[in-house]
Amino acid sequence: MQDIQQSLYPNYTLLVQAALFLVFTFLIHRLLVKPYTEVIEEREKRISDNLEKARELQEEATRYLQEAQQILEKGRQESNAILEEARKEAQRIARQMLEEEEKKAQEDIERAVAEMRKLLEEEKLKLDKELQKVAEELVRRVLKEVA
């Protein structure tokens, strides 16, 4: 019967062991698990912060890249416009120079034609004088022979 009584009443050693186990668990939790958990949580927070920062930096880099591409495209368009304007200006200047040279050439031709006409008139006058002298000489000879 004593065995039954002992089994009905709790063993104080068991209670002390259970209490010591709970104290040990509490101390392990307090001294090891809690600081370890805090370190892990802090590391996870730092990692997530770094990932967020990296994502923000990537977005910023993408935005800067897009801005740079827009600036490059705008620069390309402006340089093409400047080149086109320069090409048109060069064509206009070439056309103007060609017109000036054609005008000078036309003036030179007109001057040469006027000079040739003048020389032709002078030669014609000389020829008329020569012809008149020949005609006078011919008339004199005919009059000499007739007389």
Backbone as a printed PyTorch tensor [residue, N CA C, xyz], in Angstrom:
tensor([[[   0.7760,   -1.1730,    0.0000],
         [   0.0000,    0.0000,    0.0000],
         [   0.8370,    1.2650,    0.0000]],

        [[   1.9010,    1.0760,    0.5370],
         [   2.7850,    2.2230,    0.5550],
         [   3.1830,    2.6050,   -0.8720]],

        [[   3.3180,    1.6740,   -1.7170],
         [   3.6460,    1.9850,   -3.1070],
         [   2.5220,    2.7710,   -3.7580]],

        [[   1.3280,    2.4210,   -3.3820],
         [   0.1940,    3.1350,   -3.9540],
         [   0.1570,    4.5370,   -3.4070]],

        [[   0.4540,    4.6570,   -2.1250],
         [   0.4560,    6.0040,   -1.5350],
         [   1.5680,    6.8360,   -2.1760]],

        [[   2.6960,    6.2230,   -2.3440],
         [   3.7880,    6.9880,   -2.9360],
         [   3.4630,    7.3740,   -4.3660]],

        [[   2.7840,    6.5180,   -5.0780],
         [   2.4680,    6.8620,   -6.4530],
         [   1.3490,    7.8890,   -6.5080]],

        [[   0.5310,    7.9630,   -5.4510],
         [  -0.5230,    8.9730,   -5.4660],
         [   0.0110,   10.3500,   -5.0840]],

        [[   0.9500,   10.3590,   -4.2450],
         [   1.5080,   11.6570,   -3.8390],
         [   2.7280,   11.9430,   -4.7030]],

        [[   2.8690,   13.1690,   -5.0860],
         [   4.0010,   13.4890,   -5.9650],
         [   5.3220,   13.4110,   -5.2280]],

        [[   6.3020,   13.1000,   -6.0090],
         [   7.6550,   13.0190,   -5.5190],
         [   8.2420,   14.4230,   -5.5780]],

        [[   8.7400,   14.8670,   -4.4090],
         [   9.2630,   16.2310,   -4.3580],
         [  10.5180,   16.3660,   -5.2040]],

        [[  11.2490,   15.3760,   -5.3670],
         [  12.4380,   15.4200,   -6.2130],
         [  12.0280,   15.7090,   -7.6540]],

        [[  10.9700,   15.0720,   -8.0330],
         [  10.4680,   15.3090,   -9.3950],
         [  10.0390,   16.7540,   -9.5580]],

        [[   9.4030,   17.2930,   -8.5280],
         [   8.9700,   18.6940,   -8.5960],
         [  10.1830,   19.6160,   -8.6280]],

        [[  11.1800,   19.3050,   -7.8390],
         [  12.4040,   20.1320,   -7.8340],
         [  13.0810,   20.0310,   -9.1890]],

        [[  13.1410,   18.8300,   -9.7440],
         [  13.7510,   18.6590,  -11.0610],
         [  12.9630,   19.4310,  -12.1160]],

        [[  11.6610,   19.3870,  -12.0270],
         [  10.8290,   20.1240,  -12.9890],
         [  11.0760,   21.6200,  -12.8350]],

        [[  11.1760,   22.0900,  -11.5880],
         [  11.4270,   23.5080,  -11.3480],
         [  12.8000,   23.8820,  -11.8750]],

        [[  13.7980,   23.0350,  -11.5870],
         [  15.1440,   23.3040,  -12.0990],
         [  15.1640,   23.2910,  -13.6380]],

        [[  14.4120,   22.3840,  -14.2270],
         [  14.3270,   22.3330,  -15.6880],
         [  13.7230,   23.6240,  -16.2420]],

        [[  12.6620,   24.1010,  -15.5710],
         [  12.0410,   25.3460,  -16.0140],
         [  12.9930,   26.5230,  -15.8400]],

        [[  13.7200,   26.5530,  -14.7260],
         [  14.7010,   27.6250,  -14.5040],
         [  15.7900,   27.5330,  -15.5590]],

        [[  16.2720,   26.2960,  -15.8030],
         [  17.3060,   26.0960,  -16.8170],
         [  16.8120,   26.5420,  -18.1930]],

        [[  15.5940,   26.1670,  -18.5330],
         [  15.0010,   26.5610,  -19.8240],
         [  14.8840,   28.0810,  -19.9090]],

        [[  14.4180,   28.6850,  -18.8110],
         [  14.2910,   30.1450,  -18.7780],
         [  15.6470,   30.8050,  -18.9740]],

        [[  16.6830,   30.3020,  -18.2640],
         [  18.0160,   30.8750,  -18.3790],
         [  18.5980,   30.6670,  -19.7740]],

        [[  18.4330,   29.5000,  -20.3370],
         [  18.9260,   29.2200,  -21.6980],
         [  18.2260,   30.1650,  -22.6850]],

        [[  16.9170,   30.2620,  -22.4750],
         [  16.1630,   31.1510,  -23.3740],
         [  16.6570,   32.5780,  -23.2300]],

        [[  16.8420,   32.9910,  -21.9830],
         [  17.2330,   34.3710,  -21.6990],
         [  18.6760,   34.6360,  -22.1450]],

        [[  19.5860,   33.6820,  -21.8980],
         [  20.9970,   33.9130,  -22.1640],
         [  21.4310,   33.5500,  -23.5870]],

        [[  20.8000,   32.5420,  -24.1740],
         [  21.2590,   32.0960,  -25.4920],
         [  20.2530,   32.3570,  -26.6160]],

        [[  19.0530,   31.8990,  -26.4210],
         [  18.0770,   31.9420,  -27.5180],
         [  17.6720,   33.3750,  -27.8400]],

        [[  17.3500,   34.1520,  -26.8090],
         [  16.8780,   35.5230,  -27.0490],
         [  17.9550,   36.3610,  -27.7420]],

        [[  19.2210,   36.4090,  -27.2700],
         [  20.2320,   37.1990,  -27.9800],
         [  20.4680,   36.6730,  -29.3970]],

        [[  20.4790,   35.3680,  -29.5600],
         [  20.6650,   34.7950,  -30.8920],
         [  19.5220,   35.2020,  -31.8120]],

        [[  18.2980,   35.1370,  -31.3080],
         [  17.1270,   35.5420,  -32.0890],
         [  17.2110,   37.0260,  -32.4420]],

        [[  17.6320,   37.8450,  -31.4770],
         [  17.7660,   39.2750,  -31.7450],
         [  18.8140,   39.5320,  -32.8240]],

        [[  19.9320,   38.8160,  -32.7750],
         [  20.9820,   38.9670,  -33.7880],
         [  20.4460,   38.5700,  -35.1540]],

        [[  19.7290,   37.4510,  -35.1960],
         [  19.1600,   36.9940,  -36.4760],
         [  18.1590,   38.0080,  -37.0030]],

        [[  17.2770,   38.5150,  -36.1230],
         [  16.2870,   39.5040,  -36.5550],
         [  16.9580,   40.7830,  -37.0250]],

        [[  18.0070,   41.2000,  -36.2940],
         [  18.7320,   42.4140,  -36.6960],
         [  19.3930,   42.2080,  -38.0550]],

        [[  19.9890,   41.0210,  -38.2510],
         [  20.6230,   40.7200,  -39.5320],
         [  19.5850,   40.6980,  -40.6560]],

        [[  18.4310,   40.0820,  -40.4140],
         [  17.3660,   40.0490,  -41.4220],
         [  16.8790,   41.4530,  -41.7430]],

        [[  16.7540,   42.2910,  -40.6930],
         [  16.3310,   43.6820,  -40.9040],
         [  17.3710,   44.4310,  -41.7350]],

        [[  18.6570,   44.2220,  -41.3980],
         [  19.7260,   44.8800,  -42.1440],
         [  19.7280,   44.4130,  -43.6100]],

        [[  19.5220,   43.1200,  -43.7980],
         [  19.4760,   42.5680,  -45.1590],
         [  18.3000,   43.1630,  -45.9260]],

        [[  17.1210,   43.2110,  -45.2860],
         [  15.9550,   43.7690,  -45.9860],
         [  16.1590,   45.2520,  -46.2590]],

        [[  16.7870,   45.9890,  -45.2950],
         [  17.0960,   47.4030,  -45.5310],
         [  18.0590,   47.5630,  -46.7030]],

        [[  19.0890,   46.7140,  -46.7320],
         [  20.0570,   46.7750,  -47.8270],
         [  19.4080,   46.4270,  -49.1670]],

        [[  18.5130,   45.4280,  -49.1550],
         [  17.8050,   45.0750,  -50.3880],
         [  16.9270,   46.2320,  -50.8580]],

        [[  16.2410,   46.8730,  -49.9200],
         [  15.3850,   48.0160,  -50.2690],
         [  16.2340,   49.1580,  -50.8220]],

        [[  17.3690,   49.4000,  -50.1500],
         [  18.2690,   50.4580,  -50.6030],
         [  18.8100,   50.1250,  -51.9960]],

        [[  19.1640,   48.8690,  -52.2200],
         [  19.6650,   48.4350,  -53.5270],
         [  18.5900,   48.5950,  -54.5940]],

        [[  17.3390,   48.2630,  -54.2410],
         [  16.2430,   48.4190,  -55.1820],
         [  16.0590,   49.9040,  -55.5330]],

        [[  16.1230,   50.7620,  -54.5110],
         [  15.9830,   52.2000,  -54.7450],
         [  17.1230,   52.7210,  -55.6180]],

        [[  18.3490,   52.2550,  -55.3180],
         [  19.4940,   52.6880,  -56.1190],
         [  19.3880,   52.1940,  -57.5610]],

        [[  18.8690,   50.9790,  -57.7220],
         [  18.6900,   50.4580,  -59.0750],
         [  17.6480,   51.2800,  -59.8290]],

        [[  16.5460,   51.6250,  -59.1550],
         [  15.5260,   52.4580,  -59.7820],
         [  16.1050,   53.8210,  -60.1550]],

        [[  16.9030,   54.3770,  -59.2410],
         [  17.5330,   55.6700,  -59.5100],
         [  18.4930,   55.5580,  -60.6950]],

        [[  19.2740,   54.4820,  -60.7230],
         [  20.2110,   54.2660,  -61.8310],
         [  19.4530,   54.1100,  -63.1410]],

        [[  18.3380,   53.3980,  -63.0970],
         [  17.5180,   53.2330,  -64.2940],
         [  16.9760,   54.5810,  -64.7480]],

        [[  16.5220,   55.3770,  -63.7880],
         [  15.9950,   56.7020,  -64.1180],
         [  17.1010,   57.5710,  -64.7370]],

        [[  18.3090,   57.5260,  -64.1390],
         [  19.4220,   58.3010,  -64.6870],
         [  19.7950,   57.8110,  -66.0810]],

        [[  19.7520,   56.5100,  -66.2710],
         [  20.0590,   55.9540,  -67.5840],
         [  19.0400,   56.4260,  -68.6140]],

        [[  17.7690,   56.4190,  -68.2490],
         [  16.7310,   56.8980,  -69.1620],
         [  16.9210,   58.3780,  -69.4690]],

        [[  17.2500,   59.1600,  -68.4280],
         [  17.4960,   60.5850,  -68.6460],
         [  18.6860,   60.7890,  -69.5730]],

        [[  19.7390,   59.9970,  -69.3600],
         [  20.9240,   60.1040,  -70.2110],
         [  20.5780,   59.7420,  -71.6510]],

        [[  19.7550,   58.7050,  -71.8310],
         [  19.3490,   58.3120,  -73.1790],
         [  18.5090,   59.4060,  -73.8240]],

        [[  17.6340,   60.0280,  -73.0360],
         [  16.8280,   61.1260,  -73.5710],
         [  17.7170,   62.2940,  -73.9620]],

        [[  18.7050,   62.6080,  -73.1120],
         [  19.6230,   63.7050,  -73.4140],
         [  20.4230,   63.3840,  -74.6740]],

        [[  20.8840,   62.1370,  -74.7810],
         [  21.6230,   61.7310,  -75.9790],
         [  20.7550,   61.8380,  -77.2300]],

        [[  19.5180,   61.3860,  -77.1230],
         [  18.6070,   61.4580,  -78.2730],
         [  18.3390,   62.9100,  -78.6500]],

        [[  18.1280,   63.7360,  -77.6400],
         [  17.9030,   65.1640,  -77.9000],
         [  19.1390,   65.7730,  -78.5480]],

        [[  20.3200,   65.4170,  -78.0310],
         [  21.5670,   65.9020,  -78.6180],
         [  21.7290,   65.4320,  -80.0550]],

        [[  21.3640,   64.1700,  -80.3040],
         [  21.4300,   63.6300,  -81.6650],
         [  20.5040,   64.4060,  -82.5960]],

        [[  19.2950,   64.6660,  -82.1170],
         [  18.3360,   65.4120,  -82.9340],
         [  18.8330,   66.8340,  -83.1910]],

        [[  19.3720,   67.4630,  -82.1460],
         [  19.8820,   68.8220,  -82.3120],
         [  21.0700,   68.8490,  -83.2790]],

        [[  21.9700,   67.8580,  -83.1390],
         [  23.1190,   67.8300,  -84.0450],
         [  22.6630,   67.5660,  -85.4810]],

        [[  21.6570,   66.7040,  -85.6600],
         [  21.1280,   66.4690,  -87.0030],
         [  20.5000,   67.7330,  -87.5580]],

        [[  19.7750,   68.4700,  -86.6980],
         [  19.1650,   69.7260,  -87.1460],
         [  20.2420,   70.7380,  -87.5170]],

        [[  21.3000,   70.8080,  -86.7020],
         [  22.3930,   71.7390,  -86.9930],
         [  23.0780,   71.3460,  -88.2980]],

        [[  23.3210,   70.0400,  -88.4730],
         [  23.9520,   69.5740,  -89.7130],
         [  23.0710,   69.8860,  -90.9270]],

        [[  21.7750,   69.6640,  -90.7790],
         [  20.8530,   69.9480,  -91.8810],
         [  20.8520,   71.4380,  -92.2020]],

        [[  20.8400,   72.2560,  -91.1620],
         [  20.8710,   73.7080,  -91.3480],
         [  22.1790,   74.1280,  -92.0170]],

        [[  23.2880,   73.5410,  -91.5670],
         [  24.5890,   73.8520,  -92.1640],
         [  24.6270,   73.4140,  -93.6310]],

        [[  24.0350,   72.2480,  -93.9120],
         [  23.9860,   71.7540,  -95.2920],
         [  23.1840,   72.7160,  -96.1670]],

        [[  22.0360,   73.1620,  -95.6450],
         [  21.2140,   74.1090,  -96.4080],
         [  21.9560,   75.4240,  -96.6140]],

        [[  22.6360,   75.8870,  -95.5530],
         [  23.3950,   77.1360,  -95.6510],
         [  24.5190,   76.9970,  -96.6700]],

        [[  25.2050,   75.8550,  -96.6580],
         [  26.2780,   75.6140,  -97.6210],
         [  25.7230,   75.5910,  -99.0520]],

        [[  24.5810,   74.9610,  -99.2360],
         [  23.9590,   74.9320, -100.5570],
         [  23.5660,   76.3370, -100.9990]],

        [[  23.0340,   77.1220, -100.0240],
         [  22.6250,   78.4870, -100.3580],
         [  23.8490,   79.3170, -100.7510]],

        [[  24.9350,   79.1680,  -99.9720],
         [  26.1550,   79.9120, -100.2760],
         [  26.7250,   79.4680, -101.6200]],

        [[  26.7290,   78.1700, -101.8770],
         [  27.2350,   77.6610, -103.1570],
         [  26.3880,   78.1920, -104.3110]],

        [[  25.0740,   78.1770, -104.1220],
         [  24.1800,   78.6950, -105.1620],
         [  24.4310,   80.1860, -105.3900]],

        [[  24.6120,   80.9220, -104.2800],
         [  24.8650,   82.3570, -104.3780],
         [  26.2010,   82.6110, -105.0800]],

        [[  27.2180,   81.8300, -104.7160],
         [  28.5200,   81.9970, -105.3620],
         [  28.4350,   81.6540, -106.8480]],

        [[  27.6830,   80.6080, -107.1750],
         [  27.5100,   80.2110, -108.5690],
         [  26.8110,   81.3220, -109.3440]],

        [[  25.7690,   81.8970, -108.7220],
         [  25.0570,   82.9910, -109.3860],
         [  25.9740,   84.1850, -109.6030]],

        [[  26.7940,   84.4950, -108.5790],
         [  27.7370,   85.6210, -108.7150],
         [  28.7450,   85.3480, -109.8260]],

        [[  29.2620,   84.1060, -109.8680],
         [  30.2330,   83.7620, -110.9100],
         [  29.5800,   83.7910, -112.2920]],

        [[  28.3310,   83.3060, -112.3730],
         [  27.6230,   83.3580, -113.6530],
         [  27.3990,   84.8030, -114.0740]],

        [[  27.0730,   85.6570, -113.1040],
         [  26.8530,   87.0740, -113.3870],
         [  28.1650,   87.7170, -113.8660]],

        [[  29.2720,   87.3970, -113.1760],
         [  30.5610,   87.9200, -113.5990],
         [  30.9160,   87.4200, -114.9870]],

        [[  30.6680,   86.1340, -115.2240],
         [  30.9640,   85.5560, -116.5370],
         [  30.1150,   86.2390, -117.6000]],

        [[  28.8340,   86.4800, -117.2940],
         [  27.9440,   87.1610, -118.2490],
         [  28.4490,   88.5780, -118.5180]],

        [[  28.8750,   89.2710, -117.4460],
         [  29.4120,   90.6230, -117.6170],
         [  30.6810,   90.5880, -118.4620]],

        [[  31.5500,   89.5980, -118.2180],
         [  32.7720,   89.4530, -119.0090],
         [  32.4310,   89.1890, -120.4730]],

        [[  31.4300,   88.3360, -120.6800],
         [  31.0120,   88.0400, -122.0630],
         [  30.4740,   89.3050, -122.7180]],

        [[  29.6170,   90.0490, -122.0150],
         [  29.0590,   91.2860, -122.5720],
         [  30.1630,   92.2900, -122.8580]],

        [[  31.1360,   92.3860, -121.9340],
         [  32.2630,   93.2910, -122.1410],
         [  33.0700,   92.8610, -123.3650]],

        [[  33.3010,   91.5550, -123.4710],
         [  34.0570,   91.0400, -124.6200],
         [  33.3020,   91.2820, -125.9140]],

        [[  31.9770,   91.0730, -125.9030],
         [  31.1640,   91.3120, -127.1050],
         [  31.2050,   92.7930, -127.4670]],

        [[  31.0870,   93.6640, -126.4600],
         [  31.1230,   95.1070, -126.7240],
         [  32.4830,   95.5000, -127.2890]],

        [[  33.5470,   94.9080, -126.7210],
         [  34.8880,   95.2070, -127.2150],
         [  35.0570,   94.7220, -128.6420]],

        [[  34.5080,   93.5320, -128.9350],
         [  34.6010,   92.9950, -130.2970],
         [  33.8120,   93.8610, -131.2750]],

        [[  32.6480,   94.3190, -130.8360],
         [  31.8480,   95.2080, -131.7120],
         [  32.6060,   96.5060, -131.9840]],

        [[  33.2260,   97.0060, -130.9070],
         [  33.9920,   98.2480, -131.0730],
         [  35.1310,   98.0200, -132.0540]],

        [[  35.8780,   96.8900, -131.8650],
         [  36.9630,   96.5690, -132.7860],
         [  36.4340,   96.3480, -134.1940]],

        [[  35.2660,   95.7000, -134.2820],
         [  34.6550,   95.4690, -135.5980],
         [  34.3050,   96.7950, -136.2600]],

        [[  33.7530,   97.7300, -135.4750],
         [  33.4080,   99.0520, -136.0240],
         [  34.6710,   99.7800, -136.4820]],

        [[  35.7220,   99.6860, -135.6480],
         [  36.9790,  100.3360, -136.0310],
         [  37.5390,   99.7340, -137.3080]],

        [[  37.4900,   98.4000, -137.3820],
         [  37.9820,   97.7170, -138.5860],
         [  37.1110,   98.0600, -139.7900]],

        [[  35.8300,   98.1930, -139.5600],
         [  34.9080,   98.5460, -140.6350],
         [  35.2400,   99.9530, -141.1510]],

        [[  35.4860,  100.8590, -140.1800],
         [  35.8500,  102.2370, -140.5860],
         [  37.1580,  102.2320, -141.3650]],

        [[  38.1260,  101.4530, -140.8920],
         [  39.3990,  101.3510, -141.6100],
         [  39.1810,  100.7880, -143.0050]],

        [[  38.3330,   99.7460, -143.0630],
         [  38.0390,   99.1180, -144.3430],
         [  37.3260,  100.0890, -145.2670]],

        [[  36.3750,  100.8710, -144.6840],
         [  35.6710,  101.8740, -145.5010],
         [  36.6690,  102.9030, -146.0220]],

        [[  37.5890,  103.3550, -145.1860],
         [  38.5970,  104.3300, -145.6240],
         [  39.4660,  103.7190, -146.6980]],

        [[  39.8710,  102.4750, -146.4930],
         [  40.7000,  101.7830, -147.4740],
         [  39.9360,  101.6240, -148.7780]],

        [[  38.6510,  101.2430, -148.6180],
         [  37.8050,  101.0590, -149.8010],
         [  37.6210,  102.3840, -150.5320]],

        [[  37.4900,  103.4550, -149.7780],
         [  37.3180,  104.7660, -150.3710],
         [  38.5970,  105.1690, -151.1080]],

        [[  39.7600,  104.8830, -150.5130],
         [  41.0330,  105.1840, -151.1740],
         [  41.1660,  104.3770, -152.4460]],

        [[  40.7920,  103.0850, -152.3610],
         [  40.8740,  102.2290, -153.5570],
         [  39.9140,  102.7380, -154.6140]],

        [[  38.7230,  103.1370, -154.1980],
         [  37.7310,  103.6400, -155.1650],
         [  38.2350,  104.9310, -155.7860]],

        [[  38.8240,  105.8130, -154.9990],
         [  39.3600,  107.0760, -155.5310],
         [  40.4920,  106.7860, -156.5090]],

        [[  41.3440,  105.8410, -156.1290],
         [  42.4560,  105.4790, -156.9970],
         [  41.9320,  104.8870, -158.2890]],

        [[  40.8970,  104.0730, -158.1810],
         [  40.2950,  103.4620, -159.3660],
         [  39.6630,  104.5260, -160.2520]],

        [[  39.0030,  105.4950, -159.6370],
         [  38.3760,  106.5810, -160.4010],
         [  39.4760,  107.3840, -161.0760]],

        [[  40.5750,  107.6750, -160.4150],
         [  41.6700,  108.4300, -160.9930],
         [  42.2570,  107.6730, -162.1870]],

        [[  42.4330,  106.4230, -162.0630],
         [  43.0270,  105.6300, -163.1540],
         [  42.0680,  105.5890, -164.3390]],

        [[  40.7430,  105.4130, -163.9930],
         [  39.7680,  105.3780, -165.0940],
         [  39.7260,  106.7440, -165.7760]],

        [[  39.8050,  107.7980, -165.0180],
         [  39.7730,  109.1490, -165.5890],
         [  41.0670,  109.4030, -166.3600]],

        [[  42.1630,  108.8710, -165.9150],
         [  43.4060,  109.0220, -166.6300],
         [  43.3360,  108.2940, -167.9620]],

        [[  42.8070,  107.1720, -167.9730],
         [  42.7240,  106.3990, -169.1910],
         [  41.7110,  106.9950, -170.1160]],

        [[  40.7000,  107.5340, -169.6230],
         [  39.6700,  108.1470, -170.4650],
         [  40.2290,  109.4820, -170.9910]],

        [[  41.0030,  110.0890, -170.3180],
         [  41.4360,  111.4000, -170.7630],
         [  42.6370,  111.3450, -171.5800]]])
